[in-house]
Coordinates of C-alpha atoms in Angstrom, one line a residue:
Chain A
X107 CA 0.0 0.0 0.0
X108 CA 3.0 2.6 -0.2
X109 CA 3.5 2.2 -3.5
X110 CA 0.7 3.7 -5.8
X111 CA -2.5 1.8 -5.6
X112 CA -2.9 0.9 -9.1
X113 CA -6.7 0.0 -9.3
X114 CA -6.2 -1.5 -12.5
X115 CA -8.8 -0.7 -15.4
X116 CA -7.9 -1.4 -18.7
X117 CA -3.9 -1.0 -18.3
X118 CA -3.1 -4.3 -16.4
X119 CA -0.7 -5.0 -19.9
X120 CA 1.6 -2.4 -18.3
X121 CA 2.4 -4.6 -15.5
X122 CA 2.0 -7.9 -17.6
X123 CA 5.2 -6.7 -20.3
X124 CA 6.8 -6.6 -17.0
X125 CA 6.4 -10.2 -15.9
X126 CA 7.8 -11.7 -18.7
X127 CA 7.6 -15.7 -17.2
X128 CA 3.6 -15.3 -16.5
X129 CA 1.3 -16.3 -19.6
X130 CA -0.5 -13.2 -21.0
X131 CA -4.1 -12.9 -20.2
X132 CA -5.7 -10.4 -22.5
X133 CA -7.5 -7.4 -21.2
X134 CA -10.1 -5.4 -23.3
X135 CA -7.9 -3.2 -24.3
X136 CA -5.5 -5.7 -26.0
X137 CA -8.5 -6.8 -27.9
X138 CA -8.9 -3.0 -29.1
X139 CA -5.6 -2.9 -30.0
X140 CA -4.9 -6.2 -31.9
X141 CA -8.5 -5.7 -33.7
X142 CA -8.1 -6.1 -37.4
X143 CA -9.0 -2.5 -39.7
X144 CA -12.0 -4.8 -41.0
X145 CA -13.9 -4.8 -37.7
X146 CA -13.8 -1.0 -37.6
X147 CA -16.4 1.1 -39.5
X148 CA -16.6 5.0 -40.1
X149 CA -18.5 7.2 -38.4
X150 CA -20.3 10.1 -41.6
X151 CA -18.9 13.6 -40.9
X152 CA -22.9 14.0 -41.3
X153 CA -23.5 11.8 -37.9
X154 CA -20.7 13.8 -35.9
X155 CA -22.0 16.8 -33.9
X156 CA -18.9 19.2 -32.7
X157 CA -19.3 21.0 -29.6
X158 CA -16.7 23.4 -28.5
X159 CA -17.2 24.9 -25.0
X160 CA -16.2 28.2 -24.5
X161 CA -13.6 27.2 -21.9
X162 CA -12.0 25.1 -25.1
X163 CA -13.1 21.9 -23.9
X164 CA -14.4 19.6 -27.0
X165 CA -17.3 17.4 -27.1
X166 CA -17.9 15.1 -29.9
X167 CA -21.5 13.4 -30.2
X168 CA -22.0 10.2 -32.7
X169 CA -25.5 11.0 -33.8
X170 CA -28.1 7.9 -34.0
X171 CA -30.5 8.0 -37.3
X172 CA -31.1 4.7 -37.7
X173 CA -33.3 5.2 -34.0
X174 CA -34.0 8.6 -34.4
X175 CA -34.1 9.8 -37.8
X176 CA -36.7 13.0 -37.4
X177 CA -34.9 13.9 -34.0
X178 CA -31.6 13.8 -36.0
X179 CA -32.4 15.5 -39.4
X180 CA -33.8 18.5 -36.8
X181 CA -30.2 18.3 -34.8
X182 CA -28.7 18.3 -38.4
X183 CA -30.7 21.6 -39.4
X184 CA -30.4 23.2 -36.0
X185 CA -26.3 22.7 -36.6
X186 CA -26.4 24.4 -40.4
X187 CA -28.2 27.1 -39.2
X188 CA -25.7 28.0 -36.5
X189 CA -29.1 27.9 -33.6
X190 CA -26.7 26.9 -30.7
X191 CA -24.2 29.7 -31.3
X192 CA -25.9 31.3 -28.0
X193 CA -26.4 28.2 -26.2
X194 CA -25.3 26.8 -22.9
X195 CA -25.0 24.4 -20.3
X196 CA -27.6 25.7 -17.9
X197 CA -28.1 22.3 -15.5
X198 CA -25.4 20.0 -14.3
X199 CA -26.9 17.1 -11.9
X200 CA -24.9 15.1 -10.0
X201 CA -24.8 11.0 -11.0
X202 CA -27.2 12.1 -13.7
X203 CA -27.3 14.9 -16.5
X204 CA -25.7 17.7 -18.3
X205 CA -28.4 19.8 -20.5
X206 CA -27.8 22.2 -23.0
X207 CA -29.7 24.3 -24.9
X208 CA -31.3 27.4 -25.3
X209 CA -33.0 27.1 -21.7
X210 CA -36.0 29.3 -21.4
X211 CA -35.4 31.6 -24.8
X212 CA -38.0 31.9 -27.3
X213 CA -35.6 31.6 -30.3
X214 CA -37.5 30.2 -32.9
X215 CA -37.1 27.0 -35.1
X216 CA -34.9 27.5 -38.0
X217 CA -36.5 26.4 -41.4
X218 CA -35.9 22.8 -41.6
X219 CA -37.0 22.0 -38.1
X220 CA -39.9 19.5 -37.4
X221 CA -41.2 21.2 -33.9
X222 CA -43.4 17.8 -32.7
X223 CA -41.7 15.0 -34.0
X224 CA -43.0 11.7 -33.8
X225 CA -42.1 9.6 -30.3
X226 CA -39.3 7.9 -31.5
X227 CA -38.2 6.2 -28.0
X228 CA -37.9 2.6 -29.8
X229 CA -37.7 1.0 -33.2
X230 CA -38.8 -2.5 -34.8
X231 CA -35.8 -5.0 -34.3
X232 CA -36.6 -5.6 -37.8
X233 CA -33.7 -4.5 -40.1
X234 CA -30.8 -4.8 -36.9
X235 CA -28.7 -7.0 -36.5
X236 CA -28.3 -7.5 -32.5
X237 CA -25.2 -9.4 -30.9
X238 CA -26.9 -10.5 -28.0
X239 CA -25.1 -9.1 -24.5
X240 CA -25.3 -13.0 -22.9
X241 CA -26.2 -11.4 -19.4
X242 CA -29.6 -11.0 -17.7
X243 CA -31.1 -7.3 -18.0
X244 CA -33.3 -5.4 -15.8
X245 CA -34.5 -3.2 -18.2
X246 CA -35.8 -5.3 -21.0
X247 CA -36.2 -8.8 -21.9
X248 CA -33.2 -8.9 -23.6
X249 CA -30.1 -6.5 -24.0
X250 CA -27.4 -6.8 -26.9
X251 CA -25.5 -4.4 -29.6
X252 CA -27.0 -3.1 -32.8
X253 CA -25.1 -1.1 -35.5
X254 CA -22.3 0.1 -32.8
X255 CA -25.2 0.8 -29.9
X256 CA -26.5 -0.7 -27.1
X257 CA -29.7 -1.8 -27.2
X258 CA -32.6 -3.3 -25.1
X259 CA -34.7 -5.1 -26.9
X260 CA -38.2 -7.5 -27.2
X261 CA -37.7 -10.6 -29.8
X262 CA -41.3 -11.1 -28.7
X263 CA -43.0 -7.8 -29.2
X264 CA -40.3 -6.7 -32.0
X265 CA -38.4 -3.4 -30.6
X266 CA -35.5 -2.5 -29.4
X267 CA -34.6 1.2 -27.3
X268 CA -31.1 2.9 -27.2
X269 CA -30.1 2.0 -23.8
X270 CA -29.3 5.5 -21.2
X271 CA -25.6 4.3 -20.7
X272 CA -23.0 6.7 -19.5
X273 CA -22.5 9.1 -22.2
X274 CA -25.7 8.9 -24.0
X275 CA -27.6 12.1 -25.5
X276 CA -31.4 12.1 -25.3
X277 CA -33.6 14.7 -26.4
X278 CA -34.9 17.3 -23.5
X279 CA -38.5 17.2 -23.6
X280 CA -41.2 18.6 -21.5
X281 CA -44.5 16.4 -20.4
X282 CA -45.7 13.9 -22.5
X283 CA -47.1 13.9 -25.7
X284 CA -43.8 16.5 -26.1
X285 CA -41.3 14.5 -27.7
X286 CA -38.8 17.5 -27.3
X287 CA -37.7 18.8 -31.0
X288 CA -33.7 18.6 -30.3
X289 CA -32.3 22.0 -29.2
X290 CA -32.1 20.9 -25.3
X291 CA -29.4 17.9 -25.3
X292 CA -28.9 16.1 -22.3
X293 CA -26.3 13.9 -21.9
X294 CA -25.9 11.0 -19.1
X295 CA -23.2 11.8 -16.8
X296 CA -23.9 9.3 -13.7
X297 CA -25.2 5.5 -13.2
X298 CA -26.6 4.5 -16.3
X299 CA -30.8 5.8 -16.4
X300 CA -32.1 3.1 -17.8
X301 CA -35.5 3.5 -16.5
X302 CA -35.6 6.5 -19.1
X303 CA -35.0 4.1 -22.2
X304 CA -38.7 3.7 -23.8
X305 CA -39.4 6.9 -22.4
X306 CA -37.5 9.9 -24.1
X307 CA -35.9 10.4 -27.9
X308 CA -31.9 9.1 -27.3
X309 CA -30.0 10.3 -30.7
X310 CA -26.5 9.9 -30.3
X311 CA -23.6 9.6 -27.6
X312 CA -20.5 11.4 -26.5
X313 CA -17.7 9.6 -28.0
X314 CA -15.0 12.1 -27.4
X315 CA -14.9 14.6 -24.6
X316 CA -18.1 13.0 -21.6
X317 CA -15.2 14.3 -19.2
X318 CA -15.2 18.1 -20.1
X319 CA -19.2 17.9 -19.1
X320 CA -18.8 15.6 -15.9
X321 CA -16.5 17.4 -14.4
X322 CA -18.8 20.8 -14.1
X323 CA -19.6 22.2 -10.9
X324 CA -23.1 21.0 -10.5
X325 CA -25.9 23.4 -9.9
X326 CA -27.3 24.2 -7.2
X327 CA -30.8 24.6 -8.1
X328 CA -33.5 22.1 -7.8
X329 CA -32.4 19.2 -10.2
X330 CA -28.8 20.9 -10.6
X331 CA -30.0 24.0 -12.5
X332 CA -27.7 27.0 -12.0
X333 CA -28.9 29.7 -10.0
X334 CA -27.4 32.1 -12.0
X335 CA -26.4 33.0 -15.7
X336 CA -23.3 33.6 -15.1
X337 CA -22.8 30.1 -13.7
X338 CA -23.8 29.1 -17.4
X339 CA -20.7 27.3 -19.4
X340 CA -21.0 29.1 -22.9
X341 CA -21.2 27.2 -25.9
X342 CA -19.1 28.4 -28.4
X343 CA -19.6 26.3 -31.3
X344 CA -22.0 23.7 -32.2
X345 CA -21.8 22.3 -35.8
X346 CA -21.7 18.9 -37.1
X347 CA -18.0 17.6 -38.6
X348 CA -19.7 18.1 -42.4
X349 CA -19.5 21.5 -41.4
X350 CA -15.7 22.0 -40.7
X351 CA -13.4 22.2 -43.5
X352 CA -12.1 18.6 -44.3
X353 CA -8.9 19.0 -43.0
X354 CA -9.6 20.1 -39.9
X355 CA -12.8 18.2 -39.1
X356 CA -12.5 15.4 -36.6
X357 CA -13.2 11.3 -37.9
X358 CA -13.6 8.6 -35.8
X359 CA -14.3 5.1 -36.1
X360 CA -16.0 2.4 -33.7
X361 CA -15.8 -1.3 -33.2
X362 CA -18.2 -2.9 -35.8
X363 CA -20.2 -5.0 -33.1
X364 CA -20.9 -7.8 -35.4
X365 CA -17.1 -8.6 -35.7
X366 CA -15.4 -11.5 -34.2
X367 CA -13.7 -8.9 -32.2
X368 CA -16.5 -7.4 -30.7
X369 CA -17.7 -10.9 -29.7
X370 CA -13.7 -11.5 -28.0
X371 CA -13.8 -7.9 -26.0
X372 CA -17.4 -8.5 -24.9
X373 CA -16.3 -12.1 -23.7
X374 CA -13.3 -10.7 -21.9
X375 CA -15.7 -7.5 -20.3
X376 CA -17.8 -10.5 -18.9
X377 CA -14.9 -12.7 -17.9
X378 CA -12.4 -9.9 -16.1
X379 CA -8.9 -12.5 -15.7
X380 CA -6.1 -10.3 -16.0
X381 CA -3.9 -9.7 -12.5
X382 CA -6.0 -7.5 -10.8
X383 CA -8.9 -9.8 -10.9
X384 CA -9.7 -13.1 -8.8
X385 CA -13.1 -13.8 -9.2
X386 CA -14.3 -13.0 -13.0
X387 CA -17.9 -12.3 -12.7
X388 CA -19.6 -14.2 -15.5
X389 CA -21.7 -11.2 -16.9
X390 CA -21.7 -8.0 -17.3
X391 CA -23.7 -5.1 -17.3
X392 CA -25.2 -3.6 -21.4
X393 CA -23.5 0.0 -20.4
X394 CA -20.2 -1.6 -18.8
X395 CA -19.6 -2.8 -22.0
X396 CA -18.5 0.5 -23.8
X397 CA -18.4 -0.2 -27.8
X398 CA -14.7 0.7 -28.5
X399 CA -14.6 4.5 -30.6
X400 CA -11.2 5.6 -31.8
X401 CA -9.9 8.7 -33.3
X402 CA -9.2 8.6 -37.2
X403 CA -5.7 9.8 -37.9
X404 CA -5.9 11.7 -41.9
Chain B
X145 CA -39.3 23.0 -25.8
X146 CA -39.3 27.0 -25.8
X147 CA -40.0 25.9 -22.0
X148 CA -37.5 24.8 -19.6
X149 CA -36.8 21.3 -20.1
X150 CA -37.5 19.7 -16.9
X151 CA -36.4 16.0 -17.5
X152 CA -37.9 15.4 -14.2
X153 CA -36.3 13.3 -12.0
X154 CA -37.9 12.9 -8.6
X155 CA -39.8 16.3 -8.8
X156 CA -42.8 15.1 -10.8
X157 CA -44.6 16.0 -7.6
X158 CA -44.0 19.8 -8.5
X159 CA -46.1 19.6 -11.6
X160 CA -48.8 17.3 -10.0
X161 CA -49.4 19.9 -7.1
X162 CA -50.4 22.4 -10.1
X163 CA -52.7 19.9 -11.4
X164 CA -55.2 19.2 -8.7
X165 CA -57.5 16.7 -10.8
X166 CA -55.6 14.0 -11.3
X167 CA -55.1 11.1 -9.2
X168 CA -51.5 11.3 -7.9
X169 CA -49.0 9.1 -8.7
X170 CA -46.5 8.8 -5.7
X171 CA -42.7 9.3 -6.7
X172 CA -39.9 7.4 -4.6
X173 CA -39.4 11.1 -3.3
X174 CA -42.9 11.0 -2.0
X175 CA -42.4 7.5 -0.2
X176 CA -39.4 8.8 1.3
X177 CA -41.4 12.2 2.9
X178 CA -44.0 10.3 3.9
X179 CA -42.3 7.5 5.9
X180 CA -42.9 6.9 9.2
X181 CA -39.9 7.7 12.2
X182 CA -39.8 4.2 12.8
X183 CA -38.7 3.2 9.0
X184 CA -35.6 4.7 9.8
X185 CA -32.5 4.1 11.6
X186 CA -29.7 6.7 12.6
X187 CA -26.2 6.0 11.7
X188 CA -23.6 5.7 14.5
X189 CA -20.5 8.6 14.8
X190 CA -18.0 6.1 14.6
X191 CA -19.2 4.7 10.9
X192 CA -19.3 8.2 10.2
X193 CA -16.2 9.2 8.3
X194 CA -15.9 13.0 7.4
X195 CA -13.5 14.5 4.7
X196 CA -13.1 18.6 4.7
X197 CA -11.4 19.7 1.6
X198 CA -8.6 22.4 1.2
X199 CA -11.5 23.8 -1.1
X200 CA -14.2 23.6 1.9
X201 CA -16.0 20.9 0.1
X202 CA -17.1 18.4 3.0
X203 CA -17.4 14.5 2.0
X204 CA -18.9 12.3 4.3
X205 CA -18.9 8.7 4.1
X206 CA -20.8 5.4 5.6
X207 CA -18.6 2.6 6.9
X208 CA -20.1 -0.5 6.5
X209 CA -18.2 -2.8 9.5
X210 CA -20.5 -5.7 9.5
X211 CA -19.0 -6.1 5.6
X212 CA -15.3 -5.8 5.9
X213 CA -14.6 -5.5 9.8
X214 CA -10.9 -5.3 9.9
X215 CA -10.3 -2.7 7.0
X216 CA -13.0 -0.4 8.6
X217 CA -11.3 -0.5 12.4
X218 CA -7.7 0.2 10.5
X219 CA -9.4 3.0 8.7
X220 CA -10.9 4.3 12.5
X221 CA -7.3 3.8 13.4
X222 CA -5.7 5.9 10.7
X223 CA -8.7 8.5 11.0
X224 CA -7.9 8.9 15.1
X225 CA -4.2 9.0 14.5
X226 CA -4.8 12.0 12.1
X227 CA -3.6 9.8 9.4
X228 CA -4.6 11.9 6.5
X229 CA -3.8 15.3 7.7
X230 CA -1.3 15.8 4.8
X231 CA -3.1 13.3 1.9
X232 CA -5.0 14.5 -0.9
X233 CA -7.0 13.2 -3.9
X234 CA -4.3 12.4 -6.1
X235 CA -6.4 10.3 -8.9
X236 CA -9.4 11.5 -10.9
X237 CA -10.5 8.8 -13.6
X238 CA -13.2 10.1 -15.4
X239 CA -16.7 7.2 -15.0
X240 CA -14.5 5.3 -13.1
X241 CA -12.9 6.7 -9.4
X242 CA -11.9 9.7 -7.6
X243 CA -8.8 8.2 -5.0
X244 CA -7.2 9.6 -2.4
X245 CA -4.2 9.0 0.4
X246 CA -0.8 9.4 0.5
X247 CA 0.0 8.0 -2.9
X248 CA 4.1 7.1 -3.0
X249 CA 4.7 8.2 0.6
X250 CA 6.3 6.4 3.1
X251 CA 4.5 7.5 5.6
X252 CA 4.8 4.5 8.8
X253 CA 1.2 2.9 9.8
X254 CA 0.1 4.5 13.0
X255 CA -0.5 1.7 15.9
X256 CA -3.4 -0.5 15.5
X257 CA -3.1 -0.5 11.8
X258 CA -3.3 -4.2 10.5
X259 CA -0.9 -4.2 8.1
X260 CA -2.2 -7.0 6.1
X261 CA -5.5 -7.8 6.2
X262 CA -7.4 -10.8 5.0
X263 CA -9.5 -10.3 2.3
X264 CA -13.0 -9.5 3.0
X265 CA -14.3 -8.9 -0.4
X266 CA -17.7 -11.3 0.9
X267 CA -18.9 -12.0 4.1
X268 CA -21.9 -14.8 4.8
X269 CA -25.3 -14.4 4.2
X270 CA -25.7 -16.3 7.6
X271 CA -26.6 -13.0 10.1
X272 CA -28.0 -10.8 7.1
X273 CA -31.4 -9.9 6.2
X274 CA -31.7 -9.5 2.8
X275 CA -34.6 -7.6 1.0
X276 CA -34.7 -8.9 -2.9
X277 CA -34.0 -6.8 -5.6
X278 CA -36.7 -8.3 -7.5
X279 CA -35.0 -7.9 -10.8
X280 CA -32.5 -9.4 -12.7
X281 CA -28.7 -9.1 -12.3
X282 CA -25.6 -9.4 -14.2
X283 CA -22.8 -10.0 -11.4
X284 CA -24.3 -12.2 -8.9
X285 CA -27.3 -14.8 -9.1
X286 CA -29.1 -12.7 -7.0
X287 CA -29.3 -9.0 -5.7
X288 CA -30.8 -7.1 -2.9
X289 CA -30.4 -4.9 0.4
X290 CA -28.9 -6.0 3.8
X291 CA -28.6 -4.1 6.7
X292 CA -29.0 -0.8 4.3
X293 CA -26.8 -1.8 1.6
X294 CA -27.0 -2.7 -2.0
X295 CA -25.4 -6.7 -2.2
X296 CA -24.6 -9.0 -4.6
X297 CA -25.2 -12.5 -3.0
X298 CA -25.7 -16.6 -3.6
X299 CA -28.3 -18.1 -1.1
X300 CA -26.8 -21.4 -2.7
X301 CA -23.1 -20.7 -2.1
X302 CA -24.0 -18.5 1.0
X303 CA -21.8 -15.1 0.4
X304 CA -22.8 -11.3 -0.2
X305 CA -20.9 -9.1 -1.3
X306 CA -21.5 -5.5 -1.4
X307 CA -22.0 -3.9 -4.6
X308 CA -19.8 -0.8 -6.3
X309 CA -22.4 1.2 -7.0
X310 CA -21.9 5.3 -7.8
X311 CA -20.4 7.1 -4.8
X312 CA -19.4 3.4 -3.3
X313 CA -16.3 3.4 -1.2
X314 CA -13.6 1.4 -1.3
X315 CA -10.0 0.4 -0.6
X316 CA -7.1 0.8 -2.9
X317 CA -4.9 -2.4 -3.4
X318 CA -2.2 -3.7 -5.6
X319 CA -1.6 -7.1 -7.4
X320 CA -3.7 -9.8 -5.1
X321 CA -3.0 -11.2 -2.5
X322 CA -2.3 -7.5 -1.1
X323 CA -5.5 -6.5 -0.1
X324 CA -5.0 -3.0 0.7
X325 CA -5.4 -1.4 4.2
X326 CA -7.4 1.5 4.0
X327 CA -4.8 4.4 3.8
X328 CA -6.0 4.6 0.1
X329 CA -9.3 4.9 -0.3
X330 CA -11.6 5.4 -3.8
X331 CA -15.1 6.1 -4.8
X332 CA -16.7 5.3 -7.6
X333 CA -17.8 8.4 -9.6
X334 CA -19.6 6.8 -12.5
X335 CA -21.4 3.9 -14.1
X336 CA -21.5 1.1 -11.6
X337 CA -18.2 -0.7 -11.5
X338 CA -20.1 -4.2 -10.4
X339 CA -16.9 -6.1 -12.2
X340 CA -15.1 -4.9 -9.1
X341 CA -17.5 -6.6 -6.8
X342 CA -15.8 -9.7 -4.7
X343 CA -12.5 -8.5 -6.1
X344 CA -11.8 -5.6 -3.5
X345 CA -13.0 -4.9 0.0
X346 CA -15.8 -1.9 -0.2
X347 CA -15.3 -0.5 3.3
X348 CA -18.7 2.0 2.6
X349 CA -20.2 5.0 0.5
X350 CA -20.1 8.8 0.2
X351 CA -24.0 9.5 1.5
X352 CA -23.1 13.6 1.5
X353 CA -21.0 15.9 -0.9
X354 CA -20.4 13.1 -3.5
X355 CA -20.1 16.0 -6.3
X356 CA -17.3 17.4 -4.5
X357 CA -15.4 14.4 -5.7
X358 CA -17.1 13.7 -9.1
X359 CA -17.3 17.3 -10.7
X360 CA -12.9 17.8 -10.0
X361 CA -11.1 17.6 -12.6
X362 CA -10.3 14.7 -14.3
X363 CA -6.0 13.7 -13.9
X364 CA -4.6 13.7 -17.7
X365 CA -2.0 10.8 -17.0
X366 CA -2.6 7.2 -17.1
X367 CA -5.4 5.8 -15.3
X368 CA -6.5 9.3 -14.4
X369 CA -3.5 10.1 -12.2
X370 CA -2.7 14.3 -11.7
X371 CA 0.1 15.0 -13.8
X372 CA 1.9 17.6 -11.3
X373 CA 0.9 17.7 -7.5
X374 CA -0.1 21.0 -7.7
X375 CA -3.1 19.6 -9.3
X376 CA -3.7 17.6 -6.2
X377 CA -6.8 18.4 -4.4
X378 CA -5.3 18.3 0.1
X379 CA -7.1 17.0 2.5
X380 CA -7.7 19.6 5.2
X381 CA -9.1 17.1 7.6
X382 CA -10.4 13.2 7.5
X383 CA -11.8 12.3 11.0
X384 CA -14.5 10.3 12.0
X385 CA -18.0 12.0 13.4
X386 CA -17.0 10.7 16.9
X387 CA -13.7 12.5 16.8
X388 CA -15.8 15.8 16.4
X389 CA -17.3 17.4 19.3
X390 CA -20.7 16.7 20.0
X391 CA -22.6 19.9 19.1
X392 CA -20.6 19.9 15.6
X393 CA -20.6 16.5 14.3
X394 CA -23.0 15.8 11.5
X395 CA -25.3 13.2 11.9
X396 CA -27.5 10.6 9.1
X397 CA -29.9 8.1 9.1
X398 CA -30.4 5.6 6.6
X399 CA -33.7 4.1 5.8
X400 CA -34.4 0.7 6.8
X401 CA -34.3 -1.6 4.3
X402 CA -36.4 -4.3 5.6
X403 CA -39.1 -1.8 6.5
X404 CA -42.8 -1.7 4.8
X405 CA -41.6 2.1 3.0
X406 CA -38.5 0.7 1.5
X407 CA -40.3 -2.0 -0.2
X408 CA -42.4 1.0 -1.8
X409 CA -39.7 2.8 -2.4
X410 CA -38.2 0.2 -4.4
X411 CA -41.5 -1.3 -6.0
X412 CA -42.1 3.1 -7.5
X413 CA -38.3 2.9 -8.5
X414 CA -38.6 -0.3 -10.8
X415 CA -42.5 1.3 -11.8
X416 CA -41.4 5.0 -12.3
X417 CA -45.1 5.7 -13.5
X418 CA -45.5 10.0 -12.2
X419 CA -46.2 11.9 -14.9
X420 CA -42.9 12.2 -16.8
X421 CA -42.9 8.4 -17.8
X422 CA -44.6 6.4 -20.3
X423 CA -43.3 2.9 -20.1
X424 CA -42.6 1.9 -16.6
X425 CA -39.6 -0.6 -16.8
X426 CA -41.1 -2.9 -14.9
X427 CA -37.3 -4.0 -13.4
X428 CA -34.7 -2.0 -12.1
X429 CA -31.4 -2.2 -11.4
X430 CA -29.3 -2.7 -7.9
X431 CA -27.6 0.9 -8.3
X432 CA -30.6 2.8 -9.6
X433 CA -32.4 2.0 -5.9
X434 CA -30.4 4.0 -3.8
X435 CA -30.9 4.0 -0.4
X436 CA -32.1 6.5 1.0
X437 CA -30.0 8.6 3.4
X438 CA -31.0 12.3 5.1
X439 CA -29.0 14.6 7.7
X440 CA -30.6 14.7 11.1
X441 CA -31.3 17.9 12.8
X442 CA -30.3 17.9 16.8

């Protein structure tokens, strides 16, 4: 206990290179690394919203259309016509969101902008194809990955729900029938919130940057709203990658989670073996299981 | 959405007041405000472990002794032998921990430290009363509440283990068989780290000022370590409740998790059916049912 208390994660190859005798048990991050280029696929500059806080902090979004195709094609025409230029993060609460927006302003829609969108909380499982997680959920009767997302899902009723992992971005939204229209983002910043999934419009993640929201100060407010303005972080620029020139827009690629890959890091997520662990659990929790994302070098 | 976007969390009962018609739906808020005296049981000062910032942020945390006996009375011991007067929180791993200690110093153990402890990472279910979850889990064939706690447990192979959920605290180890011995301490600051369960003695939770932890910022090195130490965050003070005189100690109570309003409590949590939601889930998860914890007045 006087040396550093390591608390291994994913880095438990640092110590491993160092015991040379000891056979190598693979971590999920030696999976990542050792993935072939085929199990990768591209994230469209078109399905990457750019966020840059005024402090300079960066927050890259993957966008979801294939769950939430009117919600995105409104976040699409919010970003060309500039709408979040005056925007904010007005309410940081803690273990659960970060919400941006335009708050209470009466800004209206730009052209383009469907202002009651359909619900959009779930899709048919028709048309996915789901890797199935292997591990009991409490959230639906099954849980898995489709198209790069997790998912829970009914093979019985036919619909699967983005699951409220860390990092996900849902659609603010008043009381029901309001579906929200997509200029208030909130984005997950606790314990996962499953028990919004079926209940609220998720489009996207934060695949770059979660940290420069979590680490806020939270609000103070009733449900973390800040009491003042000038508690407000600024948003400086909000624009999707198509927007920025090409060589200076941001690419990134995720783990394809139909590849033989995915299938070996989701084993080894379940199955925890490296040095640090004794007892490997045998399952795992759907948002534990983080579909890799990795920066695209030009 | 020109509104405030209230995403409401336990609140709904805000909006409900406003609508006097309707039949109210009670939130886990409500159970909690209307429980009886008798559903609740006052935690004692020496489980009370209270961390004061250099910023003036105060942390306080449960100890859980029945769970992991002989970390907790070396922690007490460190904590009365003013231990921690010089640590800090040295680590900041964004969805993952906040840690704090002494890091690489030398610093001797005070007497009545056990240098090596056993393990404790489960104790028997024999002498607990567990409440079922109800629900499904991923880490442990079944889950529930003893003694005020969030467990993993096997009735078949007899152990529980308690669970890292968010703000769950715990005791920083190296390689197995070290098994840490409470000098370093972490707490979990985002998505459940159940993986971690039966593979590291959890010594309690942060029940006040877990957002002075989560919202610092996150450490740039490896694993979330602070680059220089003037990043550091110093302790001013770690003592325990019963090391603070008796008009100025804080003081909690927990409620009882075998009581009639904790099985309402949890039955709303995995029904969520106030006016914000749709879909009740029907099945929740260990972490999303936190237990609930309030300051006492004297």
């Amino acid at each position: 206990m006087h040396m550093r208390s390591l608390l291994l994660l994913a880095s438990a190859a640092l110590l491993i290179g160092a015991a040379p005798a000891k056979k190598k048990l693979l971590t999920p991050t030696d999976v990542v690394t050792s993935s072939p280029a085929s199990a990768w696929k591209t994230i469209p500059a078109d399905d990457l919203l750019v966020m840059d806080l005024a402090n300079g902090g960066r927050v890259v979004v993957q966008l979801a259309p294939r769950f939430a195709p009117v919600h995105v094609a409104n976040i699409r025409a919010l970003a060309r016509a500039n709408y979040w230029d005056d925007a904010s993060v007005y309410r940081v609460q803690d273990n659960y969101v970060a919400q941006l927006g335009q708050n209470e302003s009466e800004k209206p829609w730009p052209a383009g902008v469907q202002p009651k969108p359909p619900e959009e909380y779930m899709r048919p499982t028709k048309g996915l194809a789901i890797t199935p997680l292997g591990s009991p959920d409490a959230y639906a009767p099954n849980a898995g990955f489709a198209d790069g997302w997790p998912v829970g899902y009914s093979p019985k009723a036919g619909w699967a729900t983005l699951a409220h992992c860390y990092a996900t971005v849902g659609v603010g939204r008043n009381l029901s029938p309001d579906t929200g229209t997509g200029g208030e983002l909130y984005a997950i910043i606790g314990n996962a919130t499953r028990h919004m999934d079926r209940n609220i419009a998720v489009v996207g993640r934060v695949i770059d940057g979660i940290e420069k929201l979590s680490s806020l100060p939270r609000g103070t407010e009733a449900l973390g709203f800040y009491k003042d303005k000038a508690q407000y972080m600024p948003i400086a620029k909000l624009r999707l990658a198509s927007q920025i020139a090409p060589g200076e827009r941001p690419s990134y690629e995720y783990m394809d989670t139909g590849s033989a890959s995915f299938a070996q890091y989701l084993h080894i997520r379940a199955n925890r073996h490296d040095d640090f662990y004794i007892r490997p659990a045998g399952g795992v929790d759907l948002c534990n299981v983080q579909v890799p994302v990795r920066k695209k070098t030009a």
